[in-house]
Tab-separated table of C-alpha atoms in Angstrom:
chain	number	residue	atom	x	y	z
Z	1	UNK	CA	13.112	10.235	21.790
Z	2	UNK	CA	10.022	10.790	22.828
Z	3	UNK	CA	6.876	9.930	20.492
Z	4	UNK	CA	5.529	13.298	18.203
Z	5	UNK	CA	4.772	14.710	15.334
Z	6	UNK	CA	3.258	12.164	13.551
Z	7	UNK	CA	1.667	9.379	15.922
Z	8	UNK	CA	0.064	6.606	15.547
Z	9	UNK	CA	-2.612	5.442	12.009
Z	10	UNK	CA	-5.507	6.894	13.424
Z	11	UNK	CA	-8.635	5.570	11.021
Z	12	UNK	CA	-8.680	3.991	7.722
Z	13	UNK	CA	-11.794	4.171	6.167
Z	14	UNK	CA	-12.973	0.827	3.764
Z	15	UNK	CA	-15.337	0.571	0.463
Z	16	UNK	CA	-17.865	-2.324	1.784
Z	17	UNK	CA	-20.055	-4.216	-1.246
Z	18	UNK	CA	-22.570	-5.631	1.730
Z	19	UNK	CA	-22.930	-2.843	4.481
Z	20	UNK	CA	-25.115	-5.617	6.701
Z	21	UNK	CA	-22.500	-8.555	5.319
Z	22	UNK	CA	-19.514	-5.803	6.774
Z	23	UNK	CA	-21.838	-5.219	10.063
Z	24	UNK	CA	-21.893	-8.902	10.940
Z	25	UNK	CA	-18.021	-9.437	9.926
Z	26	UNK	CA	-16.703	-5.859	12.143
Z	27	UNK	CA	-18.843	-6.142	14.934
Z	28	UNK	CA	-19.743	-9.509	16.319
Z	29	UNK	CA	-17.015	-11.832	14.983
Z	30	UNK	CA	-13.462	-10.191	15.001
Z	31	UNK	CA	-15.264	-7.492	18.147
Z	32	UNK	CA	-14.997	-3.918	16.875
Z	33	UNK	CA	-17.694	-1.801	18.320
Z	34	UNK	CA	-20.531	0.197	16.531
Z	35	UNK	CA	-20.497	4.083	16.830
Z	36	UNK	CA	-22.680	5.898	14.916
Z	37	UNK	CA	-24.330	6.086	11.436
Z	38	UNK	CA	-23.340	9.199	9.324
Z	39	UNK	CA	-26.342	10.344	7.376
Z	40	UNK	CA	-23.536	9.576	4.245
Z	41	UNK	CA	-24.665	5.795	5.553
Z	42	UNK	CA	-21.177	5.956	6.544
Z	43	UNK	CA	-20.458	3.528	9.532
Z	44	UNK	CA	-17.898	4.335	11.527
Z	45	UNK	CA	-15.946	1.265	14.800
Z	46	UNK	CA	-13.575	1.011	17.543
Z	47	UNK	CA	-11.584	-0.924	19.425
Z	48	UNK	CA	-12.230	-1.697	22.610
Z	49	UNK	CA	-9.185	-0.061	23.613
Z	50	UNK	CA	-8.608	3.006	21.575
Z	51	UNK	CA	-9.092	6.132	23.208
Z	52	UNK	CA	-10.563	7.864	20.739
Z	53	UNK	CA	-14.486	8.274	19.044
Z	54	UNK	CA	-13.420	5.610	15.450
Z	55	UNK	CA	-10.775	3.951	13.708
Z	56	UNK	CA	-12.403	2.146	11.339
Z	57	UNK	CA	-15.331	3.409	8.850
Z	58	UNK	CA	-17.335	1.767	6.140
Z	59	UNK	CA	-18.168	2.852	2.725
Z	60	UNK	CA	-20.797	1.301	0.972
Z	61	UNK	CA	-20.570	1.356	-2.216
Z	62	UNK	CA	-20.177	-1.781	-5.835
Z	63	UNK	CA	-16.482	-2.214	-5.700
Z	64	UNK	CA	-14.004	-3.086	-2.323
Z	65	UNK	CA	-10.670	-1.679	-1.428
Z	66	UNK	CA	-9.211	1.611	0.648
Z	67	UNK	CA	-10.657	5.410	0.867
Z	68	UNK	CA	-7.986	6.667	2.744
Z	69	UNK	CA	-6.160	5.684	5.920
Z	70	UNK	CA	-5.402	8.821	8.051
Z	71	UNK	CA	-2.750	8.942	10.767
Z	72	UNK	CA	-2.809	11.068	13.687
Z	73	UNK	CA	-0.916	14.220	14.943
Z	74	UNK	CA	-0.184	15.660	18.507
Z	75	UNK	CA	-1.180	18.504	18.128
Z	76	UNK	CA	-3.705	21.571	15.535
Z	77	UNK	CA	0.140	23.379	15.319
Z	78	UNK	CA	1.529	20.160	13.251
Z	79	UNK	CA	-0.766	20.108	10.675
Z	80	UNK	CA	0.307	24.078	9.168
Z	81	UNK	CA	3.700	22.358	9.703
Z	82	UNK	CA	3.690	18.958	7.811
Z	83	UNK	CA	1.406	20.882	4.840
Z	84	UNK	CA	4.479	23.232	4.643
Z	85	UNK	CA	7.049	20.507	4.459
Z	86	UNK	CA	4.319	17.966	2.087
Z	87	UNK	CA	3.891	21.006	-0.362
Z	88	UNK	CA	7.713	21.915	-0.599
Z	89	UNK	CA	8.023	18.121	-1.442
Z	90	UNK	CA	6.545	18.364	-4.070
Z	91	UNK	CA	2.173	16.887	-3.674
Z	92	UNK	CA	-0.530	18.943	-3.222
Z	93	UNK	CA	-2.286	19.332	0.172
Z	94	UNK	CA	-5.680	19.155	0.553
Z	95	UNK	CA	-7.985	20.475	3.360
Z	96	UNK	CA	-10.893	18.564	4.311
Z	97	UNK	CA	-13.266	20.737	7.262
Z	98	UNK	CA	-14.332	19.285	10.385
Z	99	UNK	CA	-16.695	18.226	11.000
Z	100	UNK	CA	-16.510	15.672	7.655
Z	101	UNK	CA	-16.594	13.331	9.678
Z	102	UNK	CA	-17.662	13.445	13.070
Z	103	UNK	CA	-16.211	14.401	16.172
Z	104	UNK	CA	-13.475	14.976	13.686
Z	105	UNK	CA	-11.565	18.093	13.483
Z	106	UNK	CA	-9.592	19.138	10.441
Z	107	UNK	CA	-7.627	17.209	8.551
Z	108	UNK	CA	-4.816	17.894	5.128
Z	109	UNK	CA	-4.925	14.991	3.058
Z	110	UNK	CA	-2.225	13.954	-0.421
Z	111	UNK	CA	-2.358	11.444	-2.824
Z	112	UNK	CA	0.828	9.231	-2.508
Z	113	UNK	CA	4.217	7.982	-5.054
Z	114	UNK	CA	1.893	4.823	-4.788
Z	115	UNK	CA	-1.813	5.953	-5.012
Z	116	UNK	CA	-3.054	5.718	-1.949
Z	117	UNK	CA	-4.263	8.997	-0.082
Z	118	UNK	CA	-3.631	10.032	3.326
Z	119	UNK	CA	-4.615	12.719	6.091
Z	120	UNK	CA	-3.452	13.638	8.418
Z	121	UNK	CA	-5.081	15.494	11.901
Z	122	UNK	CA	-4.717	16.685	15.604
Z	123	UNK	CA	-8.543	16.274	17.442
Z	124	UNK	CA	-10.733	13.792	17.379
Z	125	UNK	CA	-13.414	13.226	21.094
Z	126	UNK	CA	-12.276	10.987	23.180
Z	127	UNK	CA	-14.423	8.157	23.580
Z	128	UNK	CA	-18.486	7.533	24.980
Z	129	UNK	CA	-17.070	4.347	25.780
Z	130	UNK	CA	-12.594	4.705	26.640
Z	131	UNK	CA	-11.162	2.300	28.706
Z	132	UNK	CA	-11.511	2.715	31.812
Z	133	UNK	CA	-9.191	5.774	33.258
Z	134	UNK	CA	-9.361	5.642	37.338
Z	135	UNK	CA	-8.563	2.753	38.914
Z	136	UNK	CA	-9.302	1.423	35.902
Z	137	UNK	CA	-10.281	-1.978	35.191
Z	138	UNK	CA	-8.573	-3.962	33.080
Z	139	UNK	CA	-11.753	-3.351	29.988
Z	140	UNK	CA	-14.508	-1.126	29.955
Z	141	UNK	CA	-17.101	-4.249	29.336
Z	142	UNK	CA	-15.896	-7.591	28.684
Z	143	UNK	CA	-14.302	-7.906	25.091
Z	144	UNK	CA	-15.917	-10.087	22.463
Z	145	UNK	CA	-15.745	-12.051	19.002
Z	146	UNK	CA	-12.090	-11.916	18.001
Z	147	UNK	CA	-11.218	-9.559	20.881
Z	148	UNK	CA	-8.874	-6.660	17.957
Z	149	UNK	CA	-8.126	-4.074	21.060
Z	150	UNK	CA	-7.341	-1.508	18.245
Z	151	UNK	CA	-6.673	-0.504	13.844
Z	152	UNK	CA	-2.429	-2.003	14.195
Z	153	UNK	CA	-0.784	-1.144	10.813
Z	154	UNK	CA	-1.857	-1.467	6.701
Z	155	UNK	CA	-0.971	-3.477	4.326
Z	156	UNK	CA	-0.312	-1.085	0.836
Z	157	UNK	CA	0.153	-2.447	-3.043
Z	158	UNK	CA	1.515	0.310	-5.436
Z	159	UNK	CA	4.019	1.257	-7.742
Z	160	UNK	CA	7.036	4.121	-6.103
Z	161	UNK	CA	6.924	2.800	-3.311
Z	162	UNK	CA	10.772	4.470	-3.378
Z	163	UNK	CA	10.015	7.082	-3.431
Z	164	UNK	CA	7.210	5.937	-0.832
Z	165	UNK	CA	9.528	5.987	1.310
Z	166	UNK	CA	11.881	9.271	1.240
Z	167	UNK	CA	8.534	10.824	1.632
Z	168	UNK	CA	8.140	9.027	4.495
Z	169	UNK	CA	11.112	9.191	5.866
Z	170	UNK	CA	11.790	12.701	4.844
Z	171	UNK	CA	8.998	14.398	5.341
Z	172	UNK	CA	6.592	12.711	7.800
Z	173	UNK	CA	10.008	11.199	10.126
Z	174	UNK	CA	9.182	7.638	10.176
Z	175	UNK	CA	11.844	5.329	10.585
Z	176	UNK	CA	12.971	1.859	8.177
Z	177	UNK	CA	12.105	-0.919	10.009
Z	178	UNK	CA	12.736	-4.440	7.224
Z	179	UNK	CA	12.542	-4.454	4.223
Z	180	UNK	CA	13.163	-6.331	0.817
Z	181	UNK	CA	16.324	-5.557	-1.970
Z	182	UNK	CA	15.985	-7.771	-4.273
Z	183	UNK	CA	18.964	-8.040	-6.905
Z	184	UNK	CA	16.314	-6.381	-8.833
Z	185	UNK	CA	15.810	-3.813	-6.062
Z	186	UNK	CA	13.403	-2.725	-3.201
Z	187	UNK	CA	9.991	-4.313	-3.421
Z	188	UNK	CA	8.802	-3.778	0.047
Z	189	UNK	CA	9.200	-1.445	2.945
Z	190	UNK	CA	7.984	-1.930	6.853
Z	191	UNK	CA	7.840	2.276	8.079
Z	192	UNK	CA	7.251	3.314	11.608
Z	193	UNK	CA	6.670	5.989	14.211
Z	194	UNK	CA	6.908	4.591	16.620
Z	195	UNK	CA	7.515	2.035	19.101
Z	196	UNK	CA	5.245	-0.465	17.166
Z	197	UNK	CA	7.765	-2.470	14.179
Z	198	UNK	CA	5.628	-1.089	11.602
Z	199	UNK	CA	2.791	1.598	10.937
Z	200	UNK	CA	2.172	1.664	7.392
Z	201	UNK	CA	3.695	-0.905	4.360
Z	202	UNK	CA	3.590	-1.233	1.619
Z	203	UNK	CA	4.951	-3.615	-1.559
Z	204	UNK	CA	5.826	-2.753	-5.414
Z	205	UNK	CA	2.682	-3.452	-7.453
Z	206	UNK	CA	1.645	-2.917	-11.063
Z	207	UNK	CA	-1.709	-1.374	-10.232
Z	208	UNK	CA	-1.915	2.223	-8.400
Z	209	UNK	CA	-3.848	2.374	-4.526
Z	210	UNK	CA	-3.560	-1.112	-4.192
Z	211	UNK	CA	-5.515	-2.470	-0.641
Z	212	UNK	CA	-3.256	-5.648	0.479
Z	213	UNK	CA	-4.499	-5.342	4.806
Z	214	UNK	CA	-5.609	-3.485	7.645
Z	215	UNK	CA	-4.523	-5.165	10.914
Z	216	UNK	CA	-6.435	-5.789	14.184
Z	217	UNK	CA	-3.758	-5.814	17.217
Z	218	UNK	CA	-4.564	-9.113	19.774
Z	219	UNK	CA	-2.946	-9.650	22.786
Z	220	UNK	CA	-1.850	-13.102	21.937
Z	221	UNK	CA	-1.363	-15.497	20.491
Z	222	UNK	CA	-4.456	-17.492	22.328
Z	223	UNK	CA	-5.870	-15.190	21.402
Z	224	UNK	CA	-4.621	-15.781	17.244
Z	225	UNK	CA	-6.048	-19.236	18.598
Z	226	UNK	CA	-9.582	-18.155	19.321
Z	227	UNK	CA	-9.767	-15.605	16.718
Z	228	UNK	CA	-9.062	-18.992	13.933
Z	229	UNK	CA	-11.677	-21.574	16.067
Z	230	UNK	CA	-13.849	-17.885	14.951
Z	231	UNK	CA	-13.151	-17.631	11.517
Z	232	UNK	CA	-13.932	-21.389	10.916
Z	233	UNK	CA	-17.090	-21.843	12.490
Z	234	UNK	CA	-18.309	-18.968	10.639
Z	235	UNK	CA	-16.872	-20.018	7.434
Z	236	UNK	CA	-15.277	-16.630	7.207
Z	237	UNK	CA	-12.692	-17.308	3.648
Z	238	UNK	CA	-8.762	-17.610	5.693
Z	239	UNK	CA	-5.807	-16.795	3.268
Z	240	UNK	CA	-3.070	-18.109	5.731
Z	241	UNK	CA	-2.954	-18.761	9.254
Z	242	UNK	CA	-2.438	-19.345	11.632
Z	243	UNK	CA	2.019	-18.281	12.039
Z	244	UNK	CA	4.269	-15.980	12.214
Z	245	UNK	CA	6.070	-13.782	10.459
Z	246	UNK	CA	10.191	-13.550	10.303
Z	247	UNK	CA	9.431	-10.291	9.001
Z	248	UNK	CA	8.127	-7.649	12.729
Z	249	UNK	CA	7.876	-11.348	14.298
Z	250	UNK	CA	4.034	-10.609	14.627
Z	251	UNK	CA	0.844	-13.582	14.920
Z	252	UNK	CA	-1.162	-13.761	12.866
Z	253	UNK	CA	-3.938	-14.926	10.738
Z	254	UNK	CA	-4.181	-13.294	6.496
Z	255	UNK	CA	-8.449	-13.218	6.568
Z	256	UNK	CA	-11.204	-11.648	4.148
Z	257	UNK	CA	-14.585	-9.752	5.105
Z	258	UNK	CA	-16.917	-10.096	2.762
Z	259	UNK	CA	-16.585	-7.736	0.957
Z	260	UNK	CA	-13.051	-8.822	-0.105
Z	261	UNK	CA	-10.990	-6.920	1.686
Z	262	UNK	CA	-7.694	-8.611	3.777
Z	263	UNK	CA	-7.123	-8.064	7.228
Z	264	UNK	CA	-5.156	-9.375	9.842
Z	265	UNK	CA	-5.402	-10.356	13.765
Z	266	UNK	CA	-1.479	-10.182	14.673
Z	267	UNK	CA	0.364	-10.406	18.397
Z	268	UNK	CA	3.549	-9.934	19.265
Z	269	UNK	CA	6.165	-8.026	17.071
Z	270	UNK	CA	9.614	-6.932	17.822
Z	271	UNK	CA	9.673	-3.423	19.859
Z	272	UNK	CA	11.178	-0.704	18.022
Z	273	UNK	CA	13.086	2.487	18.699
Z	274	UNK	CA	14.494	5.077	15.582
Z	275	UNK	CA	18.916	3.895	16.219
Z	276	UNK	CA	18.003	0.673	15.844
Z	277	UNK	CA	18.951	-1.053	12.886
Z	278	UNK	CA	17.179	-1.736	9.054
Z	279	UNK	CA	15.945	-5.461	8.996
Z	280	UNK	CA	16.793	-6.640	5.681
Z	281	UNK	CA	15.264	-9.684	3.089
Z	282	UNK	CA	16.611	-11.225	1.038
Z	283	UNK	CA	14.972	-13.885	-2.305
Z	284	UNK	CA	17.359	-16.058	-0.246
Z	285	UNK	CA	14.851	-16.401	2.494
Z	286	UNK	CA	12.151	-13.585	1.861
Z	287	UNK	CA	9.860	-17.132	2.264
Z	288	UNK	CA	10.717	-17.236	5.540
Z	289	UNK	CA	10.474	-13.070	6.308
Z	290	UNK	CA	6.348	-13.451	4.674
Z	291	UNK	CA	5.099	-16.860	7.178
Z	292	UNK	CA	8.029	-18.397	8.182
Z	293	UNK	CA	6.783	-21.542	9.599
Z	294	UNK	CA	5.617	-22.025	5.878
Z	295	UNK	CA	8.160	-20.616	5.401
Z	296	UNK	CA	7.311	-20.069	0.530
Z	297	UNK	CA	4.972	-17.181	-0.117
Z	298	UNK	CA	1.601	-18.286	-1.622
Z	299	UNK	CA	0.570	-16.855	-4.403
Z	300	UNK	CA	-1.961	-15.024	-2.762
Z	301	UNK	CA	-0.145	-12.701	-0.923
Z	302	UNK	CA	1.800	-11.066	-4.204
Z	303	UNK	CA	-1.856	-10.531	-6.292
Z	304	UNK	CA	-5.618	-10.826	-4.306
Z	305	UNK	CA	-5.400	-6.879	-3.266
Z	306	UNK	CA	-8.441	-4.662	-3.316
T	1	UNK	CA	-32.331	-33.846	-1.050
T	2	UNK	CA	-29.296	-31.808	-1.946
T	3	UNK	CA	-29.738	-31.034	-6.165
T	4	UNK	CA	-25.872	-31.058	-6.674
T	5	UNK	CA	-24.896	-29.620	-10.433
T	6	UNK	CA	-21.745	-30.407	-12.804
T	7	UNK	CA	-18.733	-27.803	-13.994
T	8	UNK	CA	-16.869	-28.231	-17.351
T	9	UNK	CA	-14.067	-26.123	-16.602
T	10	UNK	CA	-11.293	-26.638	-18.356
T	11	UNK	CA	-11.541	-30.801	-18.856
T	12	UNK	CA	-12.672	-30.585	-15.499
T	13	UNK	CA	-15.698	-31.766	-14.092
T	14	UNK	CA	-17.321	-31.507	-10.960
T	15	UNK	CA	-20.121	-30.614	-8.573
T	16	UNK	CA	-21.779	-27.980	-7.182
T	17	UNK	CA	-23.914	-28.063	-4.890
T	18	UNK	CA	-27.580	-26.530	-5.288
T	19	UNK	CA	-26.815	-22.229	-2.911
T	20	UNK	CA	-23.068	-23.162	-3.295
T	21	UNK	CA	-20.011	-21.250	-5.106
T	22	UNK	CA	-18.397	-22.339	-7.688
T	23	UNK	CA	-14.446	-21.978	-5.951
T	24	UNK	CA	-15.875	-23.196	-3.281
T	25	UNK	CA	-16.867	-26.837	-5.048
T	26	UNK	CA	-14.294	-26.067	-6.886
T	27	UNK	CA	-11.549	-26.107	-3.294
T	28	UNK	CA	-13.673	-29.277	-2.964
T	29	UNK	CA	-13.183	-31.219	-5.358
T	30	UNK	CA	-9.675	-29.406	-5.978
T	31	UNK	CA	-8.849	-30.672	-2.610
T	32	UNK	CA	-10.579	-35.213	-3.974
T	33	UNK	CA	-7.419	-34.447	-6.413
T	34	UNK	CA	-11.036	-34.485	-9.052
T	35	UNK	CA	-10.117	-31.190	-10.773
T	36	UNK	CA	-7.271	-28.319	-10.571
T	37	UNK	CA	-6.641	-25.676	-8.585
T	38	UNK	CA	-4.495	-22.097	-8.532
T	39	UNK	CA	-2.051	-22.074	-11.316
T	40	UNK	CA	-2.463	-19.274	-13.698
T	41	UNK	CA	-6.413	-20.634	-14.876
T	42	UNK	CA	-8.614	-19.701	-11.939
T	43	UNK	CA	-6.729	-19.143	-8.987
T	44	UNK	CA	-8.883	-18.387	-5.862
T	45	UNK	CA	-7.856	-15.552	-3.957
T	46	UNK	CA	-10.647	-14.332	-1.014
T	47	UNK	CA	-13.410	-15.578	-1.727
T	48	UNK	CA	-16.305	-12.759	-1.501
T	49	UNK	CA	-16.362	-10.725	-4.282
T	50	UNK	CA	-13.004	-7.938	-4.107
T	51	UNK	CA	-10.339	-9.004	-5.647
T	52	UNK	CA	-11.256	-10.632	-9.411
T	53	UNK	CA	-8.294	-13.192	-9.665
T	54	UNK	CA	-11.380	-15.756	-10.149
T	55	UNK	CA	-12.462	-14.501	-12.814
T	56	UNK	CA	-14.214	-16.940	-15.525
T	57	UNK	CA	-16.766	-16.397	-18.453
T	58	UNK	CA	-19.673	-18.949	-17.849
T	59	UNK	CA	-20.219	-19.909	-21.592
T	60	UNK	CA	-22.649	-22.315	-20.636
T	61	UNK	CA	-26.108	-22.297	-18.388
T	62	UNK	CA	-28.010	-20.343	-15.634
T	63	UNK	CA	-26.410	-18.681	-12.750
T	64	UNK	CA	-27.041	-16.065	-10.429
T	65	UNK	CA	-24.329	-13.701	-9.254
T	66	UNK	CA	-23.232	-12.400	-5.524
T	67	UNK	CA	-22.538	-8.664	-4.284
T	68	UNK	CA	-19.381	-8.255	-6.967
T	69	UNK	CA	-16.597	-5.334	-7.338
T	70	UNK	CA	-17.360	-3.423	-10.193
T	71	UNK	CA	-13.589	-2.924	-10.697
T	72	UNK	CA	-13.953	-7.180	-12.037
T	73	UNK	CA	-16.876	-7.551	-13.581
T	74	UNK	CA	-19.124	-4.403	-15.365
T	75	UNK	CA	-22.413	-4.397	-15.841
T	76	UNK	CA	-22.030	-4.709	-19.445
T	77	UNK	CA	-19.706	-8.063	-18.821
T	78	UNK	CA	-22.155	-9.479	-16.826
T	79	UNK	CA	-24.482	-9.314	-19.471
T	80	UNK	CA	-22.055	-11.037	-21.691
T	81	UNK	CA	-21.243	-13.997	-19.198
T	82	UNK	CA	-18.476	-12.723	-16.887
T	83	UNK	CA	-18.565	-13.427	-13.900
T	84	UNK	CA	-16.709	-13.654	-10.554
T	85	UNK	CA	-16.506	-18.221	-9.954
T	86	UNK	CA	-16.577	-17.310	-5.772
T	87	UNK	CA	-20.124	-14.987	-6.728
T	88	UNK	CA	-21.308	-17.570	-8.850
T	89	UNK	CA	-24.212	-20.106	-8.181
T	90	UNK	CA	-24.809	-22.874	-10.209
T	91	UNK	CA	-28.799	-23.239	-11.466
T	92	UNK	CA	-27.685	-25.580	-13.711
T	93	UNK	CA	-25.032	-27.692	-15.346
T	94	UNK	CA	-22.626	-24.865	-16.094
T	95	UNK	CA	-19.704	-25.484	-18.965
T	96	UNK	CA	-17.108	-22.528	-17.648
T	97	UNK	CA	-14.083	-20.752	-19.049
T	98	UNK	CA	-11.146	-18.923	-17.358
T	99	UNK	CA	-11.021	-14.835	-18.303
T	100	UNK	CA	-8.321	-12.738	-16.455
T	101	UNK	CA	-8.494	-9.578	-16.154
T	102	UNK	CA	-5.860	-9.010	-18.723
T	103	UNK	CA	-3.494	-6.139	-16.831
T	104	UNK	CA	0.011	-4.086	-16.622
T	105	UNK	CA	3.563	-5.348	-15.839
T	106	UNK	CA	3.258	-8.473	-13.977
T	107	UNK	CA	6.071	-6.722	-11.365
T	108	UNK	CA	4.707	-9.208	-8.178
T	109	UNK	CA	4.289	-12.727	-11.006
T	110	UNK	CA	5.726	-15.246	-8.341
T	111	UNK	CA	8.042	-16.725	-10.974
T	112	UNK	CA	9.602	-14.096	-10.814
T	113	UNK	CA	10.985	-13.301	-7.838
């Protein structure tokens, strides 16, 4: 089956407490490119390997966390089709006019049973600094800092993840690549709409709408090591790593932006196809599932969110 | 010469440099075995004022605080001496007590997995 319908995570809008500190972190240290600043003060960023105009939006306010995650769909007609399916499943759908974010077409939005706002859109401008297309060099200009290539996925915390699972698989045609099943029920799910091991993931949590991390893809384990060097050189707050996840098999560092929002740099991960079985972890080996080398969860994984 | 202040917390006393946060001093003291860190009392979270797990009550002393998420410390609580230890910079010796925010059902208590 070709990838169609929902194509990929397209953007994430994060709340930051101090924009200047956030830009030093995301642009100078992580290597995202600054695209523009909107009239309302929101700042738009992108990874060097992304064709779309932007993928990260920062909004300064007095509480950290995530406002919204957007997924790009293949065509405008998909928006009508998904709106009908989302309403039929039982969620209210609202509309965001084209241009509310510069260069982005109309969006439809809804709130998941876990309390997170998700939007879908089909149209976004081609970046003015996109990866080369004709006789393409490996990059338009040499990557900076941690060399984040693109926004890869997010992990979100909230209640009702069983319902989220039903919604994403029944309505948005995602697959469940991997899950953690404990004796008292589902703890966590890794969902994909593509060949990636995950495009969005959820962990069960009492408080709705919480943000665990936004992940940015790096090309290799060597780049993860280089990212770790940058984190220590600039005293960036590290949660854990460099290490590896058993789940997804990705190589990783978890760290925090200057507002306490967790970021991840992520390399590797297996290739998923929709006919693959769902991989499963239980309470016997959960530590290895989350952090494959430490083989034990750290306190922060389950408790520190924004 | 760097001025240091003494932080009193949970029966432990440890030094904090003039311009550093209480959580940085606590982590260093824990590394030398001079103070307990983590557990349920004053856990180390994001260290950036966002997650709120290191919330404390300043019982005595002068201090300043950096930007911290209003989701965890309201303006009123701030006036009453509540702060996140990762944003708390002492100007004199400080006496602190942990002030974790009461939360809903702890479905994610690591000890219950």
